PDB file of C-alpha atoms in Angstrom:
ATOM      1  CA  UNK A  16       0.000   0.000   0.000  1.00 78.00           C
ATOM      2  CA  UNK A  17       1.006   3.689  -0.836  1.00 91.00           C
ATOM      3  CA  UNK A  18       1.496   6.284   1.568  1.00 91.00           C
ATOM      4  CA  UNK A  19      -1.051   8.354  -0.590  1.00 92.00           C
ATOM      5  CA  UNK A  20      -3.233   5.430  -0.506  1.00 94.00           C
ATOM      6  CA  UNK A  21      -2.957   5.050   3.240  1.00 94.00           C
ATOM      7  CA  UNK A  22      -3.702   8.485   4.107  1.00 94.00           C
ATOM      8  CA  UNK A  23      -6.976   8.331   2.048  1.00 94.00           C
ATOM      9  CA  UNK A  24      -8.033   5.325   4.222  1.00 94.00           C
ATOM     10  CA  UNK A  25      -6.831   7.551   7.401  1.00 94.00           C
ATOM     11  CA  UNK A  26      -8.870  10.225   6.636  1.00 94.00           C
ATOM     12  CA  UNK A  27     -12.135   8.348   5.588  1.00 94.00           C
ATOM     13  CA  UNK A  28     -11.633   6.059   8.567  1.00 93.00           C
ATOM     14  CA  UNK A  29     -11.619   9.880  10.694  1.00 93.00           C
ATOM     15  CA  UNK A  30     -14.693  11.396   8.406  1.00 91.00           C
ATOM     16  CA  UNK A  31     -16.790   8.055   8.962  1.00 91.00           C
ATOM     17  CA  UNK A  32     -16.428   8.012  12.946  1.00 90.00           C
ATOM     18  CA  UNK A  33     -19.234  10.280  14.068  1.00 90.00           C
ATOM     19  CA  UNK A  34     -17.742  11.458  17.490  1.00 88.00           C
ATOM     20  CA  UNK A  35     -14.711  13.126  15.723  1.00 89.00           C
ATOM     21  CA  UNK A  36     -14.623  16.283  14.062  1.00 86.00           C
ATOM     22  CA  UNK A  37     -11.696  15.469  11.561  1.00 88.00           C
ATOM     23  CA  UNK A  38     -11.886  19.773  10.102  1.00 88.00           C
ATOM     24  CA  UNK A  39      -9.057  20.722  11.729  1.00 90.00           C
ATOM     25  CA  UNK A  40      -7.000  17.095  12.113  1.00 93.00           C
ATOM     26  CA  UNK A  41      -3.813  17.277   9.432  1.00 94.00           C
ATOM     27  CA  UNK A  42      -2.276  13.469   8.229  1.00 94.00           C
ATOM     28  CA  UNK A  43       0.826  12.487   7.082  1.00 95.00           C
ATOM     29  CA  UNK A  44       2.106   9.280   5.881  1.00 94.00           C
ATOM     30  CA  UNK A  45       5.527   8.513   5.468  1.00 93.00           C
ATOM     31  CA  UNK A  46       6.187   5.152   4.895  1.00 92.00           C
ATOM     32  CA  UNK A  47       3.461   3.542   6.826  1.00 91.00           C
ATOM     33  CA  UNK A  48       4.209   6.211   9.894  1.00 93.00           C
ATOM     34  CA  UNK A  49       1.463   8.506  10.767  1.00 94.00           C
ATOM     35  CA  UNK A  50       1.771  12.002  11.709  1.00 95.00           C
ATOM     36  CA  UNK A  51      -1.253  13.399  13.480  1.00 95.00           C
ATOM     37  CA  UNK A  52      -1.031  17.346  13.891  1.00 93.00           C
ATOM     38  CA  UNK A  53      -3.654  20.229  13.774  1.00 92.00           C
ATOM     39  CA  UNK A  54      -6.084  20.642  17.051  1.00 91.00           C
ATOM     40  CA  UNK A  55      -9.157  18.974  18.605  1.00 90.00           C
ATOM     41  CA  UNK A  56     -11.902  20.439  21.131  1.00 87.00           C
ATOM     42  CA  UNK A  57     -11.584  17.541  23.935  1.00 88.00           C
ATOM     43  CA  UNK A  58      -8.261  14.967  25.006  1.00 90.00           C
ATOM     44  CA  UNK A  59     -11.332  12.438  25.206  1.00 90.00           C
ATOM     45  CA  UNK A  60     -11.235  13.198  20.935  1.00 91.00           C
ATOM     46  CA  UNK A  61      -7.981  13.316  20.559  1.00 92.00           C
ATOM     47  CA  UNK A  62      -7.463   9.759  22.275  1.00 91.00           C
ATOM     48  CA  UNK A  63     -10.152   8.421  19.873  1.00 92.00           C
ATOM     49  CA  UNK A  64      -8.334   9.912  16.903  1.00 94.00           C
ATOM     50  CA  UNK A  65      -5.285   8.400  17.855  1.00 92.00           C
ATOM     51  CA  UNK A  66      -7.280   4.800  18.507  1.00 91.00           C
ATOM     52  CA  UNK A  67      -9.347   4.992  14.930  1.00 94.00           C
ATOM     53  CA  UNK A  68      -5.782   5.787  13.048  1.00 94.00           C
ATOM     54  CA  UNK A  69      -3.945   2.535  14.569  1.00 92.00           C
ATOM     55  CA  UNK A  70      -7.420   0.785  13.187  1.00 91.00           C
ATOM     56  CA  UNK A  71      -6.641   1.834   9.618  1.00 93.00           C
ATOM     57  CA  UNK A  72      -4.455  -1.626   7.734  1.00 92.00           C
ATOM     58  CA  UNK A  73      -1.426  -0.510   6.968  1.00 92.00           C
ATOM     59  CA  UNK A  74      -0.616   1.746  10.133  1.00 93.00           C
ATOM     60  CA  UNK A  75       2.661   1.235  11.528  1.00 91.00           C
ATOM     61  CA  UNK A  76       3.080   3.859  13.873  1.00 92.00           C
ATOM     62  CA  UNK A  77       1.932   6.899  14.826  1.00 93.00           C
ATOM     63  CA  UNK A  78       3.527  10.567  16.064  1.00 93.00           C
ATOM     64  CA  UNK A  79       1.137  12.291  17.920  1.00 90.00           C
ATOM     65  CA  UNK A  80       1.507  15.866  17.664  1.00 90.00           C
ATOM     66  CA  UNK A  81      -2.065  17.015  17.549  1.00 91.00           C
ATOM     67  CA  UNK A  82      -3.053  19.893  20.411  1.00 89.00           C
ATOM     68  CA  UNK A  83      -6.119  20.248  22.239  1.00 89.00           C
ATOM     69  CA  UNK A  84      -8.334  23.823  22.375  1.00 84.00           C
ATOM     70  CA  UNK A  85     -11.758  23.636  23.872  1.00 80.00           C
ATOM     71  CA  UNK A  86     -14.539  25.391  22.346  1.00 74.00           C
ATOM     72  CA  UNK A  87     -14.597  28.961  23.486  1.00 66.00           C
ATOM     73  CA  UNK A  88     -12.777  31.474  25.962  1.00 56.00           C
ATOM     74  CA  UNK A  89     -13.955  30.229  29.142  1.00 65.00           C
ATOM     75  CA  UNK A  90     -11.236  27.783  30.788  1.00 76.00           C
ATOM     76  CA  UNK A  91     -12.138  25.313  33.425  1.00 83.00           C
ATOM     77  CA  UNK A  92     -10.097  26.122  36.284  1.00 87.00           C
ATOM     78  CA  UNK A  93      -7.341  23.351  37.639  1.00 90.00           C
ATOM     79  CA  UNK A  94      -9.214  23.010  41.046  1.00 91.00           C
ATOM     80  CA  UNK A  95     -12.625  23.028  39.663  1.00 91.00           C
ATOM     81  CA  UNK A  96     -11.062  20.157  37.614  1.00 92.00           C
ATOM     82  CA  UNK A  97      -9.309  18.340  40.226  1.00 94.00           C
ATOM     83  CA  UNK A  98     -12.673  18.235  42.177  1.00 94.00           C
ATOM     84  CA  UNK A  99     -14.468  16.517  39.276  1.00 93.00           C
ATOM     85  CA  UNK A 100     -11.858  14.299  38.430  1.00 95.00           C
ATOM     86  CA  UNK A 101     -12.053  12.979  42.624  1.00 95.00           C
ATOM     87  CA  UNK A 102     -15.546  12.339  42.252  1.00 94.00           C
ATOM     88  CA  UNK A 103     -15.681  10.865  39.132  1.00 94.00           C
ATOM     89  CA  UNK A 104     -12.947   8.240  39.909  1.00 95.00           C
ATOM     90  CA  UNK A 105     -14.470   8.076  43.080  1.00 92.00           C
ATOM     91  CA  UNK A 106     -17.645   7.175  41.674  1.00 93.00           C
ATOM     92  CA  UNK A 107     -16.126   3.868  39.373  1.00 93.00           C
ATOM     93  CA  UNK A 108     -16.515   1.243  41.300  1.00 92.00           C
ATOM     94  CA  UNK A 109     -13.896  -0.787  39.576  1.00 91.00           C
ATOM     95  CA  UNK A 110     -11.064   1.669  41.561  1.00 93.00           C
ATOM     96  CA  UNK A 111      -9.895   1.351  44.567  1.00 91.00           C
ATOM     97  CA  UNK A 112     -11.425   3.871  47.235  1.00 91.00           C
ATOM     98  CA  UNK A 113      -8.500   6.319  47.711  1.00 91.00           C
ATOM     99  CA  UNK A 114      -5.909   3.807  45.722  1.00 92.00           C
ATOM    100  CA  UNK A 115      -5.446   7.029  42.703  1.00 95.00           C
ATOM    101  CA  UNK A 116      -4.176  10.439  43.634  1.00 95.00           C
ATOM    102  CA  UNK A 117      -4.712  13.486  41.143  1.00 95.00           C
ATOM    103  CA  UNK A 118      -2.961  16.465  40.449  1.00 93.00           C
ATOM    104  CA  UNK A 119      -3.556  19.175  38.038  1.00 94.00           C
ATOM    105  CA  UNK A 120      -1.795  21.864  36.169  1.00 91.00           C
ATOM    106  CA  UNK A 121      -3.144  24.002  33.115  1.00 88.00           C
ATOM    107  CA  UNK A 122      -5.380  21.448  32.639  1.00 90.00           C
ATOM    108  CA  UNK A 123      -2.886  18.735  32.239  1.00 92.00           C
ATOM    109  CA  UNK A 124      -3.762  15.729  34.709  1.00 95.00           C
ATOM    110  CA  UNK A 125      -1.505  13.421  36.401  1.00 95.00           C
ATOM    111  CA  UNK A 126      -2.466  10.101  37.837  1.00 96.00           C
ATOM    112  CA  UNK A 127      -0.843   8.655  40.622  1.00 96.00           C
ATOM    113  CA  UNK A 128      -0.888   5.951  42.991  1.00 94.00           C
ATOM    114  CA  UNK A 129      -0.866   2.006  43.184  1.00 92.00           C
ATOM    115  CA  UNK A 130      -3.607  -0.664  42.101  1.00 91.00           C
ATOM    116  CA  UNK A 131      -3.397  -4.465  41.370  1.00 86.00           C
ATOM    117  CA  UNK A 132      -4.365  -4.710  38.105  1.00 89.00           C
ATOM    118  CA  UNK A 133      -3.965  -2.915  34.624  1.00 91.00           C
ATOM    119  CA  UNK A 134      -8.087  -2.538  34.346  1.00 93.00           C
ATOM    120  CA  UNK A 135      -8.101  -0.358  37.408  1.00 94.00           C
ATOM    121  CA  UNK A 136      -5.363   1.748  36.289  1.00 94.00           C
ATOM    122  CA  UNK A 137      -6.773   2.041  32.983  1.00 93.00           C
ATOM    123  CA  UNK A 138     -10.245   2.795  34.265  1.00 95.00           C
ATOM    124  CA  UNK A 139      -8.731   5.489  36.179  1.00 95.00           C
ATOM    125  CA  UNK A 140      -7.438   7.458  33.003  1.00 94.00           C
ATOM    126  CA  UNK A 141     -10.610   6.891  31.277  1.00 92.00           C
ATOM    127  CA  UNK A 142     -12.758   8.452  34.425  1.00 93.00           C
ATOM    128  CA  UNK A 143     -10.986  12.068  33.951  1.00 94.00           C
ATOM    129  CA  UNK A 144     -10.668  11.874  29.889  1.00 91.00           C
ATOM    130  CA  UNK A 145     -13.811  12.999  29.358  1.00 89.00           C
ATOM    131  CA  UNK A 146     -14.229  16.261  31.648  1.00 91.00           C
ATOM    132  CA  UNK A 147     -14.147  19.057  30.520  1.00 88.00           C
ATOM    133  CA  UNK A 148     -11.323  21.664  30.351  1.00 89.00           C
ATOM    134  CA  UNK A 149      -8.809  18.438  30.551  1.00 91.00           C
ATOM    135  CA  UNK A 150      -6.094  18.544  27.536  1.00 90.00           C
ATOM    136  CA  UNK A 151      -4.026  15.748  28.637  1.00 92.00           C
ATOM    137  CA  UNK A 152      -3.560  12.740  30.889  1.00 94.00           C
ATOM    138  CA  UNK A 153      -0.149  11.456  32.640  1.00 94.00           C
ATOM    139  CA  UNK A 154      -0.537   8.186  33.913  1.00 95.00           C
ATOM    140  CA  UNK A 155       1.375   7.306  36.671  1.00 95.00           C
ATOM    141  CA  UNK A 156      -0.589   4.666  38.506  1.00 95.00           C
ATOM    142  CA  UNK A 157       1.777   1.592  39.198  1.00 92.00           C
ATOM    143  CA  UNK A 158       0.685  -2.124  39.141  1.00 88.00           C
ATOM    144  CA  UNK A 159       1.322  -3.585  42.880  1.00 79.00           C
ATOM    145  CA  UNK A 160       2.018  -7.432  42.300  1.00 64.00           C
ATOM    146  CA  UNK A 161       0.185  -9.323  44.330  1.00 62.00           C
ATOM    147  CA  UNK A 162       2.121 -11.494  46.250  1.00 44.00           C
ATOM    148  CA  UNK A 163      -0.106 -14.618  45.459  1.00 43.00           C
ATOM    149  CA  UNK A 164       0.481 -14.572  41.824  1.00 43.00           C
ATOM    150  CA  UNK A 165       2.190 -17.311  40.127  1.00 59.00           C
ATOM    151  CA  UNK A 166       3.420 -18.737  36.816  1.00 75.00           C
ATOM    152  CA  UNK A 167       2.321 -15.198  35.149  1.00 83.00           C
ATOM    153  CA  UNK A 168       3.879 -16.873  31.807  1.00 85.00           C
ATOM    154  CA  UNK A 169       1.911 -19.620  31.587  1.00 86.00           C
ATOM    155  CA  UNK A 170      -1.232 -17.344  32.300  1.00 86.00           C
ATOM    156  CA  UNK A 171      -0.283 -15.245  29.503  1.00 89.00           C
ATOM    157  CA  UNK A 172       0.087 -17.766  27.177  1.00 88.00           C
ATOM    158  CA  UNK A 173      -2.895 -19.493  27.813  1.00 89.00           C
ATOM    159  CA  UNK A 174      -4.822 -16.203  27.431  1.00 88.00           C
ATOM    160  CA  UNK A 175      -2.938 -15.835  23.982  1.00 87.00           C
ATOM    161  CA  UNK A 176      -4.423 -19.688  22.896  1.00 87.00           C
ATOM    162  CA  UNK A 177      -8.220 -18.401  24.270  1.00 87.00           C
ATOM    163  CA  UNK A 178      -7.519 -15.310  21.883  1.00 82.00           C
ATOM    164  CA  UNK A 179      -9.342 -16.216  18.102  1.00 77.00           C
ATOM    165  CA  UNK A 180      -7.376 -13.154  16.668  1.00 74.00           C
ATOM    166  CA  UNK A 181      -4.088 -14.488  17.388  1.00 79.00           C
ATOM    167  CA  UNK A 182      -1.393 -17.640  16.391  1.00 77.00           C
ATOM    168  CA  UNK A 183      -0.385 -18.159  19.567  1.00 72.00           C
ATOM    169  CA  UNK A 184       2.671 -20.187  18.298  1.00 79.00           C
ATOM    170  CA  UNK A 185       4.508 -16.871  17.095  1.00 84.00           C
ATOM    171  CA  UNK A 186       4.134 -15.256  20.089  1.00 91.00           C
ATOM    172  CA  UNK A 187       7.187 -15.857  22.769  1.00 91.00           C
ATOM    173  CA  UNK A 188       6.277 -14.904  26.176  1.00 91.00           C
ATOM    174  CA  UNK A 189       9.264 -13.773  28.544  1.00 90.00           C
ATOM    175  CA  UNK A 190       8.743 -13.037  32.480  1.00 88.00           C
ATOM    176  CA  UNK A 191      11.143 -10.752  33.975  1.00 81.00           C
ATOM    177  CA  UNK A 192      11.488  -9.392  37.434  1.00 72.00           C
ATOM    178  CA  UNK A 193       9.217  -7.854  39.302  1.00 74.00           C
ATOM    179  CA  UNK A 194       6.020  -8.196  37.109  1.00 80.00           C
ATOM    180  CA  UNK A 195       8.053  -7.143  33.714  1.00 88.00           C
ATOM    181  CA  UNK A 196       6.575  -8.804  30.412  1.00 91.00           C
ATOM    182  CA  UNK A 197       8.272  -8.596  26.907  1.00 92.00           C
ATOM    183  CA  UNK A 198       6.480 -10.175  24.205  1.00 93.00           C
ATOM    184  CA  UNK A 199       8.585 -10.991  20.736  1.00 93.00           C
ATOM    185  CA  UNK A 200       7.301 -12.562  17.527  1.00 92.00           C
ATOM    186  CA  UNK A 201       5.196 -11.719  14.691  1.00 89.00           C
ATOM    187  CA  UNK A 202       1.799 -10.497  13.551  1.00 88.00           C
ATOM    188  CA  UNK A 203       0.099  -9.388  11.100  1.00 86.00           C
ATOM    189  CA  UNK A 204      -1.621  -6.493  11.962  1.00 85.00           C
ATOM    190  CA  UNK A 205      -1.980  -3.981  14.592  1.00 87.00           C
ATOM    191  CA  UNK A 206      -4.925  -5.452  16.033  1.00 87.00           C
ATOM    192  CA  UNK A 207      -3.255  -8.646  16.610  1.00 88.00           C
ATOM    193  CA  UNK A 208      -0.443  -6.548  18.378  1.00 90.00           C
ATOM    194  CA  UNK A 209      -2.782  -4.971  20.467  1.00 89.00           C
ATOM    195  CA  UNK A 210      -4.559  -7.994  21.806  1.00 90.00           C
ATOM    196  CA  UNK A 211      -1.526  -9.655  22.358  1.00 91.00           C
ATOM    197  CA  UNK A 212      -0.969  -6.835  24.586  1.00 92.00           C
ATOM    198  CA  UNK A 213      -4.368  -6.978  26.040  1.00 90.00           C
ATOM    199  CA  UNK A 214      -3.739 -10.797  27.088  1.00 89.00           C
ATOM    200  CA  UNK A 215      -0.526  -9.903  28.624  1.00 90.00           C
ATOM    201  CA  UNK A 216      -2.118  -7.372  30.732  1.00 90.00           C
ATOM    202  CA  UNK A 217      -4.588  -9.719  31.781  1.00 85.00           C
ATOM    203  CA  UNK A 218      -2.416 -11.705  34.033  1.00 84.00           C
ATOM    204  CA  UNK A 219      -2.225 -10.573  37.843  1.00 78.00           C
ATOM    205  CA  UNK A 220       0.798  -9.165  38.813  1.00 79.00           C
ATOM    206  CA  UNK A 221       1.733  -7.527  35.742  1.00 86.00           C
ATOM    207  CA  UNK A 222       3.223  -4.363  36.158  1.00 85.00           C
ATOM    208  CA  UNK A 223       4.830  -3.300  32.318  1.00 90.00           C
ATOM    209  CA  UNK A 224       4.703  -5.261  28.959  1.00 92.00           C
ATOM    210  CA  UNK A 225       7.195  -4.586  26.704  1.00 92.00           C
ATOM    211  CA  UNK A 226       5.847  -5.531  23.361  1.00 93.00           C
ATOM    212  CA  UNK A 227       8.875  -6.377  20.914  1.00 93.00           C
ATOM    213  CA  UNK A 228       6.235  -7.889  18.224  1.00 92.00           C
ATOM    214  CA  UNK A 229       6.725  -6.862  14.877  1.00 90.00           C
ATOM    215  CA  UNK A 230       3.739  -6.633  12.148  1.00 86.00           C
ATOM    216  CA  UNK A 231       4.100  -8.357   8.841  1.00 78.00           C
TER     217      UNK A 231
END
C-alpha cells in the first residue's frame, strides 16, 4: 500500500467516525508512519483519533503531535477540575477507594498511585478523559504485584491460545522481574499486536509489557 493510498483510508476512517470532528485534524504518511497534527476540542477526541488511526491496515506507527483547544474562551479552572476528576474516579466502582491520587496543572492531569491490576489503572485514566477543560492525561498509577500470583507466563500464554485473533505459536512470552513482560514474535496487523498486549495485561501481577512484536 502507498502512503497516498494510506492516508486516504486515514482520513475516511476519521470522516466516517461520528464522534470526531476530523476539520481541523492534518495526516501524514511517510512510509506507513502517521503524523497526526492540527487541534481537537476535547483529550477524550484526541485519544479516539489516535485509537481509529492505529485501526486503519497498513498503520505502523503513529507521532502524535495534535493539540487540544476547547470550544470557546472560558477555561475550566485546575481546582474546579481536580474536584471533578475525585468524584468521578471516586464514583467507578472498579477503583480502589483512595488507591489514585490526582494532580492538576493548566489542565494537564496526572495520575498517581498504586492498584493491582492494569483494568483499574486504565479505568482510572478513562474516568478524567472525558471532563471538561482536561487537555491531557499522565498516567502514573503503578501495578502492585500481588504477592499470590504465580506462573504469570503460563497465564499469559494461555490467554494468547483463548484469543481467536491471534497464532499463539509466534508469540514468545518472557517473564522478567518484578512483574516485567516482553512479548517478541510476529503479527500481522496492529490489532493482533494490540490484543496480544491486552492478554498480557490480563495476568495478575503484571506491572509493564514490553511488546517487541513486529507486524508483517
Amino acid at each position: 500500500m502507498s502512503d497516498s493510498t494510506l492516508r486516504q483510508d486515514i482520513i475516511d476512517e476519521l470522516d466516517f467516525e461520528p464522534s470526531i470532528d476530523a476539520a481541523d485534524i492534518g495526516v501524514a504518511v511517510d512510509n506507513g508512519v502517521v503524523t497526526l497534527s492540527g487541534h481537537v476540542p476535547t483529550y477524550a477526541q484526541k485519544v479516539k483519533v489516535e485509537e481509529v488511526v492505529r485501526s486503519v491496515k497498513g498503520v505502523k506507527a503513529i507521532a502524535q503531535e495534535m493539540e487540544v483547544r476547547p470550544f470557546g474562551t472560558h477555561k475550566t479552572a485546575d481546582d474546579e477540575i481536580a474536584k471533578r476528576a475525585v468524584n468521578t474516579i471516586g464514583w467507578n466502582t472498579s477503583i480502589p477507594s483512595g488507591a489514585v491520587q490526582i494532580q492538576v496543572q493548566d489542565g494537564w492531569v496526572k495520575l498517581t498511585g498504586k492498584v493491582e491490576w492494569q483494568y483499574q489503572k486504565t479505568a482510572a485514566e478513562g474516568a478524567v478523559r472525558h471532563l471538561a477543560g482536561v487537555v491531557g492525561v499522565t498516567n502514573h498509577v503503578e501495578i502492585k504485584p500481588k504477592p499470590s500470583t504465580c506462573d504469570i507466563k503460563k497465564r499469559i500464554e494461555d490467554a494468547l491460545k483463548r484469543n481467536a485473533e491471534l497464532e499463539a505459536q509466534e508469540i514468545k512470552v518472557n517473564v522478567l522481574d518484578n512483574g516485567a513482560v516482553r512479548l517478541e514474535g510476529r503479527v500481522h496487523a496492529w490489532s493482533e499486536r494490540r490484543a496480544a498486549e491486552r492478554a498480557a495485561w490480563s495476568a495478575a501481577g503484571v506491572r509493564t509489557v514490553e511488546d517487541r512484536i513486529t507486524i508483517g
